Short mmCIF file of C-alpha atoms in Angstrom, two decimals:
data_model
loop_
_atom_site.label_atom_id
_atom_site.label_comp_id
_atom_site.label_asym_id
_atom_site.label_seq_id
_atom_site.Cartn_x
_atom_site.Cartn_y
_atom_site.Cartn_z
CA UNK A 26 49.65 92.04 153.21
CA UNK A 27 51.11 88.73 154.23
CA UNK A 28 53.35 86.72 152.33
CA UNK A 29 51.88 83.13 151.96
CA UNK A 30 54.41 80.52 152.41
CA UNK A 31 54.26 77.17 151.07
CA UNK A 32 57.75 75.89 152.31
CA UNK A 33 56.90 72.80 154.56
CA UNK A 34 58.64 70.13 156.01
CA UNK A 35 58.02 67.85 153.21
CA UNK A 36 58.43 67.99 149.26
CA UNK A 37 55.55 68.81 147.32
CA UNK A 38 53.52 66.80 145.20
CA UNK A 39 52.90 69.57 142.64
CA UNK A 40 56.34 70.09 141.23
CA UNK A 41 56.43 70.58 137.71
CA UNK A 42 57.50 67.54 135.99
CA UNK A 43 59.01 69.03 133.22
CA UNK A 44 61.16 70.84 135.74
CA UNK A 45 62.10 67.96 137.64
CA UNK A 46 63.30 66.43 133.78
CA UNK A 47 64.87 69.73 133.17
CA UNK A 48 67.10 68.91 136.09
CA UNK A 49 67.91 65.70 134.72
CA UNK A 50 68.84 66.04 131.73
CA UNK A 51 71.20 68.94 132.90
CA UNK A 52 73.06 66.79 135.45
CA UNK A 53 72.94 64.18 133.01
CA UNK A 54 75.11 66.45 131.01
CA UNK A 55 77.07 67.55 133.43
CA UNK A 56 77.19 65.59 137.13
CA UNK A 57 79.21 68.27 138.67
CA UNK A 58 76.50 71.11 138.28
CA UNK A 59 76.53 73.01 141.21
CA UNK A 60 72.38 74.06 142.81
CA UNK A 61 73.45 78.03 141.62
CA UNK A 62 73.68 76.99 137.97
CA UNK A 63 70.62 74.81 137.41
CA UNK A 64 68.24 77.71 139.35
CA UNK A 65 70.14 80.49 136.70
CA UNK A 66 69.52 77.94 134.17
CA UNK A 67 65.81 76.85 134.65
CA UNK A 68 65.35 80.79 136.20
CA UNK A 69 63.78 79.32 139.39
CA UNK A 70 65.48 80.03 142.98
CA UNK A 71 68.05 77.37 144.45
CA UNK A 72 65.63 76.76 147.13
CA UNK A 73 63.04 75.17 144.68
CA UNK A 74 66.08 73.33 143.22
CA UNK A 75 66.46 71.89 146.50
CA UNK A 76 62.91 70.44 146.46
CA UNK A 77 63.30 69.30 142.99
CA UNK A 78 66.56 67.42 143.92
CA UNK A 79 64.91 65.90 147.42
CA UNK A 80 62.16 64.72 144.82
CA UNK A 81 64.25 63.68 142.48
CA UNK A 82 65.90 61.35 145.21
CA UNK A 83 63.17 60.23 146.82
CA UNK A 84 61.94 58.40 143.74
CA UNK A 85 65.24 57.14 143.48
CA UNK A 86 66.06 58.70 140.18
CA UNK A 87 69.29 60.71 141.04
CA UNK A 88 71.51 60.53 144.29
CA UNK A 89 75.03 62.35 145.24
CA UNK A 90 78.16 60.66 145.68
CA UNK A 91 80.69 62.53 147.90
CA UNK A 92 80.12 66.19 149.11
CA UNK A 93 78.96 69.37 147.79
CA UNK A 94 82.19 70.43 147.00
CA UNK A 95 84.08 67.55 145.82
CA UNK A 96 81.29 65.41 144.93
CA UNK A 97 79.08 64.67 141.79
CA UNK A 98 74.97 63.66 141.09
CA UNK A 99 74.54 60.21 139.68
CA UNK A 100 71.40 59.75 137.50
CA UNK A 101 69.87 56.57 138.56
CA UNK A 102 66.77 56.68 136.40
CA UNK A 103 66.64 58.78 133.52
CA UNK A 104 62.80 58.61 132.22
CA UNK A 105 60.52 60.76 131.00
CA UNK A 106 58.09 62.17 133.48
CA UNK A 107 55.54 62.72 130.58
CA UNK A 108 54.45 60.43 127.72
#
């Protein structure tokens, strides 16, 4: 009756690369997207946005300039994640 939870300390090796290009491609279009409209948009919950971001900068493709509220996401490295 337990709820499994798979929300660690870390980021997870198994997120979905075509998400994590999903993301970028949408800040890529617009680098003032706030977390709310990418998880409406790719119909996943801001929390796994928040992984996909962490990911995203941790293989130094995107990183945020300024704060959440007057900042913006700059793409560093737009590549596909598939070939």
């Amino acid at each position: 009756m337990g709820k499994s939870s798979n929300v660690g300390g870390s980021v997870p090796d198994r997120v979905p690369d075509y998400r994590l290009q999903l993301v970028l491609n949408l800040i890529t279009q617009n680098n003032n997207v706030l977390l709310q409209e990418l998880s409406k948009q790719l119909m996943v919950s801001k929390r796994t946005i928040r992984r996909d971001i962490e990911k995203l900068k941790t293989q130094n493709k995107l990183k945020r300039e300024g704060n959440e509220e007057t900042g913006y996401w700059v793409v560093i490295e737009n590549t596909n994640f598939t070939d």
